[in-house]
PDB file of C-alpha atoms in Angstrom:
ATOM      1  CA  UNK A   6     128.795 100.302  98.910  1.00 51.00           C
ATOM      2  CA  UNK A   7     130.478 102.299  96.164  1.00 45.00           C
ATOM      3  CA  UNK A   8     132.497 105.459  97.341  1.00 44.00           C
ATOM      4  CA  UNK A   9     131.294 107.178  94.077  1.00 40.00           C
ATOM      5  CA  UNK A  10     127.610 106.917  95.134  1.00 56.00           C
ATOM      6  CA  UNK A  11     128.346 108.960  98.497  1.00 87.00           C
ATOM      7  CA  UNK A  12     125.649 106.239  99.949  1.00 94.00           C
ATOM      8  CA  UNK A  13     126.241 104.879 103.147  1.00 94.00           C
ATOM      9  CA  UNK A  14     124.851 102.493 105.845  1.00 97.00           C
ATOM     10  CA  UNK A  15     125.125 103.047 109.584  1.00 97.00           C
ATOM     11  CA  UNK A  16     123.510 102.127 112.707  1.00 97.00           C
ATOM     12  CA  UNK A  17     120.876 104.813 114.095  1.00 98.00           C
ATOM     13  CA  UNK A  18     121.889 107.225 116.580  1.00 98.00           C
ATOM     14  CA  UNK A  19     119.738 109.542 118.324  1.00 97.00           C
ATOM     15  CA  UNK A  20     121.064 112.411 116.278  1.00 98.00           C
ATOM     16  CA  UNK A  21     119.866 110.870 113.265  1.00 98.00           C
ATOM     17  CA  UNK A  22     115.927 111.418 114.576  1.00 98.00           C
ATOM     18  CA  UNK A  23     114.987 114.848 113.523  1.00 97.00           C
ATOM     19  CA  UNK A  24     115.781 114.155 109.978  1.00 97.00           C
ATOM     20  CA  UNK A  25     114.309 110.886 109.890  1.00 97.00           C
ATOM     21  CA  UNK A  26     111.056 112.516 111.150  1.00 97.00           C
ATOM     22  CA  UNK A  27     111.113 115.323 108.648  1.00 96.00           C
ATOM     23  CA  UNK A  28     109.905 113.006 105.910  1.00 95.00           C
ATOM     24  CA  UNK A  29     106.410 111.566 105.414  1.00 93.00           C
ATOM     25  CA  UNK A  30     105.487 109.083 102.129  1.00 92.00           C
ATOM     26  CA  UNK A  31     102.911 109.507  99.427  1.00 89.00           C
ATOM     27  CA  UNK A  32      99.719 108.080 100.817  1.00 90.00           C
ATOM     28  CA  UNK A  33     100.303 105.164  98.481  1.00 86.00           C
ATOM     29  CA  UNK A  34     103.163 103.872  99.986  1.00 88.00           C
ATOM     30  CA  UNK A  35     101.898 104.143 103.827  1.00 85.00           C
ATOM     31  CA  UNK A  36     100.063 100.883 103.331  1.00 80.00           C
ATOM     32  CA  UNK A  37     103.183  98.990 102.707  1.00 84.00           C
ATOM     33  CA  UNK A  38     105.823 100.576 105.504  1.00 88.00           C
ATOM     34  CA  UNK A  39     105.953 102.243 108.738  1.00 91.00           C
ATOM     35  CA  UNK A  40     106.813 105.441 108.948  1.00 95.00           C
ATOM     36  CA  UNK A  41     110.405 106.187 110.795  1.00 97.00           C
ATOM     37  CA  UNK A  42     108.704 107.707 113.800  1.00 97.00           C
ATOM     38  CA  UNK A  43     106.519 104.729 114.219  1.00 96.00           C
ATOM     39  CA  UNK A  44     109.882 102.176 113.625  1.00 97.00           C
ATOM     40  CA  UNK A  45     111.715 104.127 116.308  1.00 98.00           C
ATOM     41  CA  UNK A  46     108.774 103.791 118.886  1.00 98.00           C
ATOM     42  CA  UNK A  47     108.365  99.944 117.983  1.00 96.00           C
ATOM     43  CA  UNK A  48     112.056  99.373 118.698  1.00 97.00           C
ATOM     44  CA  UNK A  49     112.021 101.371 121.988  1.00 97.00           C
ATOM     45  CA  UNK A  50     108.923  99.270 123.443  1.00 97.00           C
ATOM     46  CA  UNK A  51     111.284  96.119 122.243  1.00 97.00           C
ATOM     47  CA  UNK A  52     114.291  97.374 124.025  1.00 97.00           C
ATOM     48  CA  UNK A  53     112.403  98.454 127.266  1.00 98.00           C
ATOM     49  CA  UNK A  54     111.250  94.766 127.523  1.00 97.00           C
ATOM     50  CA  UNK A  55     114.862  93.577 126.977  1.00 97.00           C
ATOM     51  CA  UNK A  56     114.656  92.489 123.406  1.00 96.00           C
ATOM     52  CA  UNK A  57     117.599  94.338 121.606  1.00 96.00           C
ATOM     53  CA  UNK A  58     117.311  91.753 118.500  1.00 96.00           C
ATOM     54  CA  UNK A  59     115.974  94.797 116.030  1.00 97.00           C
ATOM     55  CA  UNK A  60     118.870  96.724 114.377  1.00 98.00           C
ATOM     56  CA  UNK A  61     117.509 100.065 112.969  1.00 98.00           C
ATOM     57  CA  UNK A  62     120.179 101.469 110.066  1.00 98.00           C
ATOM     58  CA  UNK A  63     120.004 104.562 108.401  1.00 98.00           C
ATOM     59  CA  UNK A  64     120.755 105.361 105.074  1.00 98.00           C
ATOM     60  CA  UNK A  65     122.814 108.390 104.356  1.00 98.00           C
ATOM     61  CA  UNK A  66     123.523 110.555 101.212  1.00 96.00           C
ATOM     62  CA  UNK A  67     126.599 112.759 101.896  1.00 95.00           C
ATOM     63  CA  UNK A  68     125.992 113.659 105.489  1.00 94.00           C
ATOM     64  CA  UNK A  69     121.850 113.661 104.969  1.00 96.00           C
ATOM     65  CA  UNK A  70     119.999 110.883 106.385  1.00 98.00           C
ATOM     66  CA  UNK A  71     117.447 109.884 103.782  1.00 98.00           C
ATOM     67  CA  UNK A  72     116.167 106.940 104.925  1.00 98.00           C
ATOM     68  CA  UNK A  73     115.961 104.075 107.300  1.00 98.00           C
ATOM     69  CA  UNK A  74     115.330 100.181 107.611  1.00 98.00           C
ATOM     70  CA  UNK A  75     115.233  97.603 110.503  1.00 98.00           C
ATOM     71  CA  UNK A  76     117.611  94.392 110.617  1.00 98.00           C
ATOM     72  CA  UNK A  77     115.720  92.084 112.907  1.00 97.00           C
ATOM     73  CA  UNK A  78     116.790  88.503 114.387  1.00 97.00           C
ATOM     74  CA  UNK A  79     114.143  88.429 117.005  1.00 95.00           C
ATOM     75  CA  UNK A  80     110.845  85.940 116.988  1.00 91.00           C
ATOM     76  CA  UNK A  81     109.083  87.473 113.822  1.00 88.00           C
ATOM     77  CA  UNK A  82     112.072  86.043 111.808  1.00 93.00           C
ATOM     78  CA  UNK A  83     110.723  82.569 112.707  1.00 91.00           C
ATOM     79  CA  UNK A  84     107.478  83.582 111.077  1.00 88.00           C
ATOM     80  CA  UNK A  85     109.456  83.875 107.618  1.00 89.00           C
ATOM     81  CA  UNK A  86     111.974  81.195 107.542  1.00 94.00           C
ATOM     82  CA  UNK A  87     113.627  78.655 109.881  1.00 94.00           C
ATOM     83  CA  UNK A  88     117.038  79.571 108.826  1.00 96.00           C
ATOM     84  CA  UNK A  89     118.912  80.803 112.103  1.00 95.00           C
ATOM     85  CA  UNK A  90     121.251  82.731 109.961  1.00 97.00           C
ATOM     86  CA  UNK A  91     118.817  84.906 108.211  1.00 98.00           C
ATOM     87  CA  UNK A  92     117.924  88.388 108.821  1.00 98.00           C
ATOM     88  CA  UNK A  93     114.590  89.817 108.491  1.00 97.00           C
ATOM     89  CA  UNK A  94     114.625  93.195 106.716  1.00 97.00           C
ATOM     90  CA  UNK A  95     111.370  95.471 107.828  1.00 95.00           C
ATOM     91  CA  UNK A  96     110.279  98.965 107.480  1.00 94.00           C
ATOM     92  CA  UNK A  97     112.437 100.000 104.581  1.00 94.00           C
ATOM     93  CA  UNK A  98     111.674 103.493 104.027  1.00 95.00           C
ATOM     94  CA  UNK A  99     113.367 106.403 101.742  1.00 96.00           C
ATOM     95  CA  UNK A 100     112.806 110.324 101.816  1.00 97.00           C
ATOM     96  CA  UNK A 101     110.543 110.761  98.773  1.00 95.00           C
ATOM     97  CA  UNK A 102     112.732 113.695  97.658  1.00 96.00           C
ATOM     98  CA  UNK A 103     115.365 110.594  97.070  1.00 96.00           C
ATOM     99  CA  UNK A 104     113.346 108.047  95.324  1.00 94.00           C
ATOM    100  CA  UNK A 105     113.278 106.658  91.985  1.00 91.00           C
ATOM    101  CA  UNK A 106     117.234 107.382  91.841  1.00 93.00           C
ATOM    102  CA  UNK A 107     118.331 103.399  92.238  1.00 92.00           C
ATOM    103  CA  UNK A 108     118.810 104.138  96.349  1.00 95.00           C
ATOM    104  CA  UNK A 109     116.890 101.141  97.407  1.00 91.00           C
ATOM    105  CA  UNK A 110     118.564  98.661  94.814  1.00 93.00           C
ATOM    106  CA  UNK A 111     122.134  99.829  95.794  1.00 95.00           C
ATOM    107  CA  UNK A 112     121.517  99.668  99.541  1.00 95.00           C
ATOM    108  CA  UNK A 113     119.881  96.499  99.147  1.00 93.00           C
ATOM    109  CA  UNK A 114     122.864  95.220  96.965  1.00 95.00           C
ATOM    110  CA  UNK A 115     125.315  96.235  99.416  1.00 95.00           C
ATOM    111  CA  UNK A 116     123.732  94.414 102.690  1.00 96.00           C
ATOM    112  CA  UNK A 117     125.737  90.959 102.132  1.00 97.00           C
ATOM    113  CA  UNK A 118     128.857  92.963 102.364  1.00 96.00           C
ATOM    114  CA  UNK A 119     127.562  95.377 105.158  1.00 97.00           C
ATOM    115  CA  UNK A 120     126.334  92.062 107.172  1.00 97.00           C
ATOM    116  CA  UNK A 121     129.734  90.471 106.950  1.00 97.00           C
ATOM    117  CA  UNK A 122     131.958  93.542 107.700  1.00 96.00           C
ATOM    118  CA  UNK A 123     129.811  95.536 110.270  1.00 96.00           C
ATOM    119  CA  UNK A 124     127.834  92.346 111.947  1.00 96.00           C
ATOM    120  CA  UNK A 125     129.716  89.149 111.650  1.00 96.00           C
ATOM    121  CA  UNK A 126     128.421  87.823 114.632  1.00 95.00           C
ATOM    122  CA  UNK A 127     125.327  87.187 113.143  1.00 94.00           C
ATOM    123  CA  UNK A 128     126.780  84.932 110.371  1.00 96.00           C
ATOM    124  CA  UNK A 129     123.828  85.885 108.260  1.00 97.00           C
ATOM    125  CA  UNK A 130     123.805  84.114 105.008  1.00 98.00           C
ATOM    126  CA  UNK A 131     120.271  85.322 103.900  1.00 97.00           C
ATOM    127  CA  UNK A 132     117.551  88.354 103.984  1.00 98.00           C
ATOM    128  CA  UNK A 133     114.231  87.459 104.323  1.00 97.00           C
ATOM    129  CA  UNK A 134     111.168  89.945 104.161  1.00 95.00           C
ATOM    130  CA  UNK A 135     107.791  90.287 103.513  1.00 93.00           C
ATOM    131  CA  UNK A 136     106.293  92.166 100.639  1.00 93.00           C
ATOM    132  CA  UNK A 137     102.413  93.169 100.376  1.00 89.00           C
ATOM    133  CA  UNK A 138     100.687  91.738  97.016  1.00 88.00           C
ATOM    134  CA  UNK A 139      99.907  94.998  96.006  1.00 85.00           C
ATOM    135  CA  UNK A 140     103.248  96.779  96.040  1.00 88.00           C
ATOM    136  CA  UNK A 141     104.642  95.688  92.421  1.00 89.00           C
ATOM    137  CA  UNK A 142     107.243  98.268  92.779  1.00 88.00           C
ATOM    138  CA  UNK A 143     108.961  96.599  95.737  1.00 89.00           C
ATOM    139  CA  UNK A 144     108.454  93.085  93.920  1.00 93.00           C
ATOM    140  CA  UNK A 145     110.431  94.242  91.056  1.00 93.00           C
ATOM    141  CA  UNK A 146     113.083  95.784  93.019  1.00 92.00           C
ATOM    142  CA  UNK A 147     113.675  92.985  95.455  1.00 94.00           C
ATOM    143  CA  UNK A 148     113.724  90.330  92.559  1.00 96.00           C
ATOM    144  CA  UNK A 149     116.153  92.444  90.190  1.00 94.00           C
ATOM    145  CA  UNK A 150     118.742  92.169  93.230  1.00 94.00           C
ATOM    146  CA  UNK A 151     118.501  88.461  93.476  1.00 95.00           C
ATOM    147  CA  UNK A 152     115.415  87.609  96.016  1.00 97.00           C
ATOM    148  CA  UNK A 153     113.317  85.016  95.060  1.00 96.00           C
ATOM    149  CA  UNK A 154     109.489  84.530  95.904  1.00 95.00           C
ATOM    150  CA  UNK A 155     109.060  81.661  98.388  1.00 92.00           C
ATOM    151  CA  UNK A 156     105.270  81.402  98.530  1.00 89.00           C
ATOM    152  CA  UNK A 157     102.750  83.419 100.912  1.00 89.00           C
ATOM    153  CA  UNK A 158     102.991  83.853 104.614  1.00 84.00           C
ATOM    154  CA  UNK A 159     100.023  82.374 106.599  1.00 82.00           C
ATOM    155  CA  UNK A 160     101.048  83.424 109.868  1.00 74.00           C
ATOM    156  CA  UNK A 161      99.003  86.447 111.777  1.00 70.00           C
ATOM    157  CA  UNK A 162      99.460  89.387 111.262  1.00 73.00           C
ATOM    158  CA  UNK A 163     101.567  88.934 108.082  1.00 76.00           C
ATOM    159  CA  UNK A 164      98.838  86.564 106.118  1.00 76.00           C
ATOM    160  CA  UNK A 165      99.140  86.918 102.529  1.00 80.00           C
ATOM    161  CA  UNK A 166     102.296  88.704 102.292  1.00 88.00           C
ATOM    162  CA  UNK A 167     104.715  87.098  99.732  1.00 93.00           C
ATOM    163  CA  UNK A 168     107.907  85.880 101.295  1.00 93.00           C
ATOM    164  CA  UNK A 169     111.023  87.119  99.504  1.00 96.00           C
ATOM    165  CA  UNK A 170     114.454  85.515 100.371  1.00 97.00           C
ATOM    166  CA  UNK A 171     118.005  86.623  99.043  1.00 97.00           C
ATOM    167  CA  UNK A 172     120.777  83.798 100.046  1.00 96.00           C
ATOM    168  CA  UNK A 173     124.269  83.947  99.680  1.00 93.00           C
TER     169      UNK A 173
END
């Protein structure tokens, strides 16, 4: 990610939690993503069961934590793609005070390089995600970055979500 943007992605640390819990999302965004507190609870539950395949990452602007998302290589990935080198992106949220500034696009565009530099053991060559049919803003963002639509997921609990993939 460009130094001039002052944006940075890093693995989640417990010290990031208070900043992540300090924001909520507008009502109209709540159907489309989980809040950071919910995401962290789900990951803790998975970790307690010995599943360490979900990697929470935070988005920093300067020293401020302004968002988060998860890169997942666990069993859910198989509900979206057959590519064993794909990474499932889930639960992206950005503090509303920082939305509509191109941050989501910058972060998503930087992921192939981030994966190559910081998670080379995954040998990732694709990011796959699900988008709710009503979430037109996210669909446009992902398409602009280079994601393509690959139909609809027919697997519960994701039935009807648009499958989008970006392969490099």
